[in-house]
Tab-separated table of C-alpha atoms in Angstrom:
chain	number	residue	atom	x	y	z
A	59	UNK	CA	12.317	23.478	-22.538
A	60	UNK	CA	9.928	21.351	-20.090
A	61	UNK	CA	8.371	18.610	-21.224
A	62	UNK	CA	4.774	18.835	-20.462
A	63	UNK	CA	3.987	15.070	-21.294
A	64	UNK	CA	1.684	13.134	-18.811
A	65	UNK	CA	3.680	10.228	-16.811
A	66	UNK	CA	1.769	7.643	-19.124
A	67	UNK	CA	3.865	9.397	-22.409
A	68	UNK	CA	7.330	9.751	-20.508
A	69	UNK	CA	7.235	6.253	-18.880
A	70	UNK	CA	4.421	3.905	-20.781
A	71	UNK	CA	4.865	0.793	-18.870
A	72	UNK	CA	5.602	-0.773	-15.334
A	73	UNK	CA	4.432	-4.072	-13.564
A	74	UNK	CA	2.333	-3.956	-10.577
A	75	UNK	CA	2.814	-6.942	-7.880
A	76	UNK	CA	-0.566	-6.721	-6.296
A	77	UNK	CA	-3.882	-7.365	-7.341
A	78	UNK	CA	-5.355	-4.661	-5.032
A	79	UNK	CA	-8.523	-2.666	-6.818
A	80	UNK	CA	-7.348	0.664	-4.720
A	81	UNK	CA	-3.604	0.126	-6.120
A	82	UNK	CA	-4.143	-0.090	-9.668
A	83	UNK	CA	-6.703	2.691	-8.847
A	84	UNK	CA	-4.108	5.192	-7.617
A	85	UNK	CA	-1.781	4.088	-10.072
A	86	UNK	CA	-4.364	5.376	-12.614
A	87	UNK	CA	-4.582	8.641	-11.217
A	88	UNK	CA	-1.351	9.498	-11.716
A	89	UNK	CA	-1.329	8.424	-15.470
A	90	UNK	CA	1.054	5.470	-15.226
A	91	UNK	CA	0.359	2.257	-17.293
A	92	UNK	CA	0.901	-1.234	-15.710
A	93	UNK	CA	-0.102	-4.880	-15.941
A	94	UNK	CA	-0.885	-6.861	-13.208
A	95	UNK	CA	1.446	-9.850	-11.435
A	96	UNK	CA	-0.289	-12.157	-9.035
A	97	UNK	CA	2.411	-12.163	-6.680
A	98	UNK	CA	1.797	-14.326	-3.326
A	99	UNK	CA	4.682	-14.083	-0.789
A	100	UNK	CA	4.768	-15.456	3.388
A	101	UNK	CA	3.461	-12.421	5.381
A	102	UNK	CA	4.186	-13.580	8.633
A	103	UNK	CA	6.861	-11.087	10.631
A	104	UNK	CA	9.961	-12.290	12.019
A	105	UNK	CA	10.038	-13.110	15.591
A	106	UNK	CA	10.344	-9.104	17.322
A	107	UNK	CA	10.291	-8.076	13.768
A	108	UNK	CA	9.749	-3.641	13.732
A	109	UNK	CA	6.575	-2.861	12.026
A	110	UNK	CA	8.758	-0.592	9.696
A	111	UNK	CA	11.338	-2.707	9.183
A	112	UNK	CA	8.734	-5.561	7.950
A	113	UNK	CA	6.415	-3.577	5.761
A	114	UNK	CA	9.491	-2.635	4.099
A	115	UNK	CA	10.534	-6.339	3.346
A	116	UNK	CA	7.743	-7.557	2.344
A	117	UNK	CA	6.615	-4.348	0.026
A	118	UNK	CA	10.683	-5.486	-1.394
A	119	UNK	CA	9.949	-9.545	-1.372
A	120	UNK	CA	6.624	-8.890	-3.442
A	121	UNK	CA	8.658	-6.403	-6.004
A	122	UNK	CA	11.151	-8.967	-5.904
A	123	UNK	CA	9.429	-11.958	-6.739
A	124	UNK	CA	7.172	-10.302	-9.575
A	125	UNK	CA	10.935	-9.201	-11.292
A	126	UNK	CA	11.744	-12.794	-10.780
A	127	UNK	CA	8.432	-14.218	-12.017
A	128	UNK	CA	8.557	-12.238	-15.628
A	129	UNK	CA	10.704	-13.954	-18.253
A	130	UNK	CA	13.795	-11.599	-18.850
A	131	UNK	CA	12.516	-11.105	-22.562
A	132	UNK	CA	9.788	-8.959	-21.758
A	133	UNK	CA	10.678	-8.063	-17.903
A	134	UNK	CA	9.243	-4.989	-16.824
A	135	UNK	CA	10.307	-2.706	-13.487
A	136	UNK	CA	8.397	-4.300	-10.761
A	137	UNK	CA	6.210	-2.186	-7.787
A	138	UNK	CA	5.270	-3.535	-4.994
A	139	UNK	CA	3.510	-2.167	-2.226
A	140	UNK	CA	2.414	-3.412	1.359
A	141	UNK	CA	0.304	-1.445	4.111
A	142	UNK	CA	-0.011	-2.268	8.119
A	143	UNK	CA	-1.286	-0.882	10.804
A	144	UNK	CA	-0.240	-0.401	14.052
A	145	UNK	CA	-1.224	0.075	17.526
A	146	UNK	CA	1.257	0.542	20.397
A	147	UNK	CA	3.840	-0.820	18.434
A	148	UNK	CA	2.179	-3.595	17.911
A	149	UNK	CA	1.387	-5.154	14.065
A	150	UNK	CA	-2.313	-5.805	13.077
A	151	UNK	CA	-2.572	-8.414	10.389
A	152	UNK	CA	-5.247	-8.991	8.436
A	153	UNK	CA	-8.057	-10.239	10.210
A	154	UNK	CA	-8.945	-14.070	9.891
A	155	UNK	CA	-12.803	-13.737	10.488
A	156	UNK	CA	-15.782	-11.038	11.316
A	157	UNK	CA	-14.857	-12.077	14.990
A	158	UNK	CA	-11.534	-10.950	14.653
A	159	UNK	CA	-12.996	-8.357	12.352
A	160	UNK	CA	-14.521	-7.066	15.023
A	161	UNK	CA	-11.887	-7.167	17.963
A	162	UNK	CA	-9.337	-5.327	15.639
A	163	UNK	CA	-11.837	-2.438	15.237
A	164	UNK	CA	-12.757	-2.488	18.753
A	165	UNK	CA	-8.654	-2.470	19.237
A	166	UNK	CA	-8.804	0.886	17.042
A	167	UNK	CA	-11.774	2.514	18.465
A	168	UNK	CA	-11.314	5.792	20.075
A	169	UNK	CA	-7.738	5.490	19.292
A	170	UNK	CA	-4.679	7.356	17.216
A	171	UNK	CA	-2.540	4.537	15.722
A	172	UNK	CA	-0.079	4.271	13.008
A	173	UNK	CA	-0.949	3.076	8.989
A	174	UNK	CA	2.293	2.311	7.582
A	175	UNK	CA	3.292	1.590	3.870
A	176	UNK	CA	5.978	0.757	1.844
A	177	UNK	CA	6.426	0.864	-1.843
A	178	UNK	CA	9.491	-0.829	-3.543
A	179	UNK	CA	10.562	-0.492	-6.782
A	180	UNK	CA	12.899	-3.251	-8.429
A	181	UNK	CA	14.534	-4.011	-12.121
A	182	UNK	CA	18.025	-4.394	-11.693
A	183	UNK	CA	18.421	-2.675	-8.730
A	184	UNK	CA	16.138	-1.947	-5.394
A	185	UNK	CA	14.484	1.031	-3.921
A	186	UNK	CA	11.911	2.011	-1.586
A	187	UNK	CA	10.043	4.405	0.414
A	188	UNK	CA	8.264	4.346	3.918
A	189	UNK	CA	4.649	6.586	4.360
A	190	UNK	CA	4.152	6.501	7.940
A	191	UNK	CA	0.680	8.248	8.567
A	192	UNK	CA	-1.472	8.886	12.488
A	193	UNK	CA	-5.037	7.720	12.178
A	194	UNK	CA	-7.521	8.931	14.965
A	195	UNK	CA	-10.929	6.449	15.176
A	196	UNK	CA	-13.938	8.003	17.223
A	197	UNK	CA	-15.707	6.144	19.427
A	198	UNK	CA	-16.952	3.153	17.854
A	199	UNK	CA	-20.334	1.657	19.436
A	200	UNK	CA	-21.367	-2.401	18.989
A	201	UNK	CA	-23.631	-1.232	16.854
A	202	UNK	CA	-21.601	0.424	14.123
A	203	UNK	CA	-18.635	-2.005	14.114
A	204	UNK	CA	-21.390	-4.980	13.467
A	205	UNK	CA	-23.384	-2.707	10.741
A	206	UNK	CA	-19.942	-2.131	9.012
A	207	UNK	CA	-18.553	-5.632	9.032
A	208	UNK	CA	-22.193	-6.772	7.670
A	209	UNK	CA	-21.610	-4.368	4.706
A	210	UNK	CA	-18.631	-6.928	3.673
A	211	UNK	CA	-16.270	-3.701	3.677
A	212	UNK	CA	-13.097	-4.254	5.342
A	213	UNK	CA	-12.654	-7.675	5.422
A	214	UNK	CA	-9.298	-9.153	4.365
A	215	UNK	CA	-7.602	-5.448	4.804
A	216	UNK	CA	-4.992	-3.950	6.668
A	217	UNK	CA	-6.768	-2.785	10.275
A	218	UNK	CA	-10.367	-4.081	8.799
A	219	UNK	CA	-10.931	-1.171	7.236
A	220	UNK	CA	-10.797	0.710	4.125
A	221	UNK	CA	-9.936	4.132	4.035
A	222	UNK	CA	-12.234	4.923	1.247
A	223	UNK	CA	-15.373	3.294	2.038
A	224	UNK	CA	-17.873	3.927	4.706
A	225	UNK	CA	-15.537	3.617	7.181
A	226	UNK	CA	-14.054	6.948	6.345
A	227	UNK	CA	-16.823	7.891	8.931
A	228	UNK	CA	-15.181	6.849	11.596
A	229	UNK	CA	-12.038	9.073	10.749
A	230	UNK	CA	-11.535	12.258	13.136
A	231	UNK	CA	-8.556	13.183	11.856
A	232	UNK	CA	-5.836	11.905	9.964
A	233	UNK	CA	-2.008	13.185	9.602
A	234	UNK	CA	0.204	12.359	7.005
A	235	UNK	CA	-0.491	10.092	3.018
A	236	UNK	CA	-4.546	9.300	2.587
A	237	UNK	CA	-3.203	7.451	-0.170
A	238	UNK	CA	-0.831	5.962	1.663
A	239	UNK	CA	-3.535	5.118	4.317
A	240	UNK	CA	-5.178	3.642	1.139
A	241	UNK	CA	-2.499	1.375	0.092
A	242	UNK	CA	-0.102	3.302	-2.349
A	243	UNK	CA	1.869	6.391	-1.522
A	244	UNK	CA	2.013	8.289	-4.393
A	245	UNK	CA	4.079	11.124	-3.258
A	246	UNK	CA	6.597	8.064	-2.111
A	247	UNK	CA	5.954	5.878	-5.861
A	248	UNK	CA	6.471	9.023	-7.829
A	249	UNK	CA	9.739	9.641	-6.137
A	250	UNK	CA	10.621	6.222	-7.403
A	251	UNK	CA	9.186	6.560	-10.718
A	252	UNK	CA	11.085	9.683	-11.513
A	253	UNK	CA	14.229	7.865	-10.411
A	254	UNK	CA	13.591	4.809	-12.956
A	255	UNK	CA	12.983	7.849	-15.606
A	256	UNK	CA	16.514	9.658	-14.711
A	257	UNK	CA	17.925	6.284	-14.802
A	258	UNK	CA	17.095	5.795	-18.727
A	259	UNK	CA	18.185	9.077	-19.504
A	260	UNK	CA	14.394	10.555	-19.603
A	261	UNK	CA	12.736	13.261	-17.182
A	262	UNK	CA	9.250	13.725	-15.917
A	263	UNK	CA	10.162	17.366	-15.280
């Protein structure tokens, strides 16, 4: 017989290593319960670091160091989660300022470019996924990057954007995870949840 439960039943309880509104969000979605971790790691790449290679690492060093941060009498599996974007190769970091603000979505204007994010899971072992999704931006005028920054939107984000604010009008087409785009893959983190689930002898099927 198949157990019709709702994730939240099967699995009550995870930790979250990000305080990112549009993670918990997501999370939510799909039923699962969590409580938060303020988890602050070094973001910086290593020198010719992949972009791949070092959202993976640090979506890992944030699940890491909220496993390590909990007290081993009420430790909980830890997810972290970390989202870049990238243009010819190149990683985009957060930007610093509007001004740089600005010149990243000037960088992404008229453009396809990569949004990649990894989700990690750890307890006493690690695991994680890579969403790698193609983002096309029309044409962006002066005009319309300024009126966007000046709406506060985007600021301290991956690309200087959010996917699900009013910059979802610049999108002409997208291929591949919106949520992932958004900051949590949750084709990718239900893949991982159902493996924690197997693991303790329960299914989500």
């Amino acid at each position: 017989m198949k157990n019709n439960k709702p994730f939240c039943c099967i699995f009550p309880f995870i930790a979250l290593a990000s305080s990112s509104l549009q993670r918990q969000v997501l999370l939510a979605q799909i039923g699962v319960k969590f409580r938060v971790l303020n988890i602050k790691v070094n973001e910086c790449p290593i020198l010719n670091e992949g972009p791949a290679h070092y959202v993976c690492q640090l979506a890992l060093a944030k699940a890491r160091a909220g496993w390590t941060q909990q007290l081993p009498i009420d430790r909980l599996p830890v997810l972290g989660a970390d989202t870049t974007v990238v243009v010819e190769g190149e990683i985009l970091g957060k930007p610093e300022d509007s001004a740089h603000a600005d010149l990243i979505l000037a960088r992404l204007s008229g453009r396809s470019y990569q949004v990649m994010t990894a989700v990690a899971l750890v307890d006493d072992r690690e695991q994680y996924r890579l969403s790698m999704s193609t983002v096309t931006f029309k044409q962006l005028t002066e005009t319309e990057r300024q009126q966007y920054l000046a709406s506060g939107e985007g600021i301290d984000k991956a690309g200087a954007y959010e996917i699900q604010d009013r910059a979802a009008l610049f999108i002409s087409d997208l291929k591949g995870s919106y949520s992932g785009v958004m900051g949590l893959p949750l084709y990718e983190t239900g893949e991982l949840l159902q493996s924690l689930l197997k693991k303790n002898g329960m299914t989500g099927e």
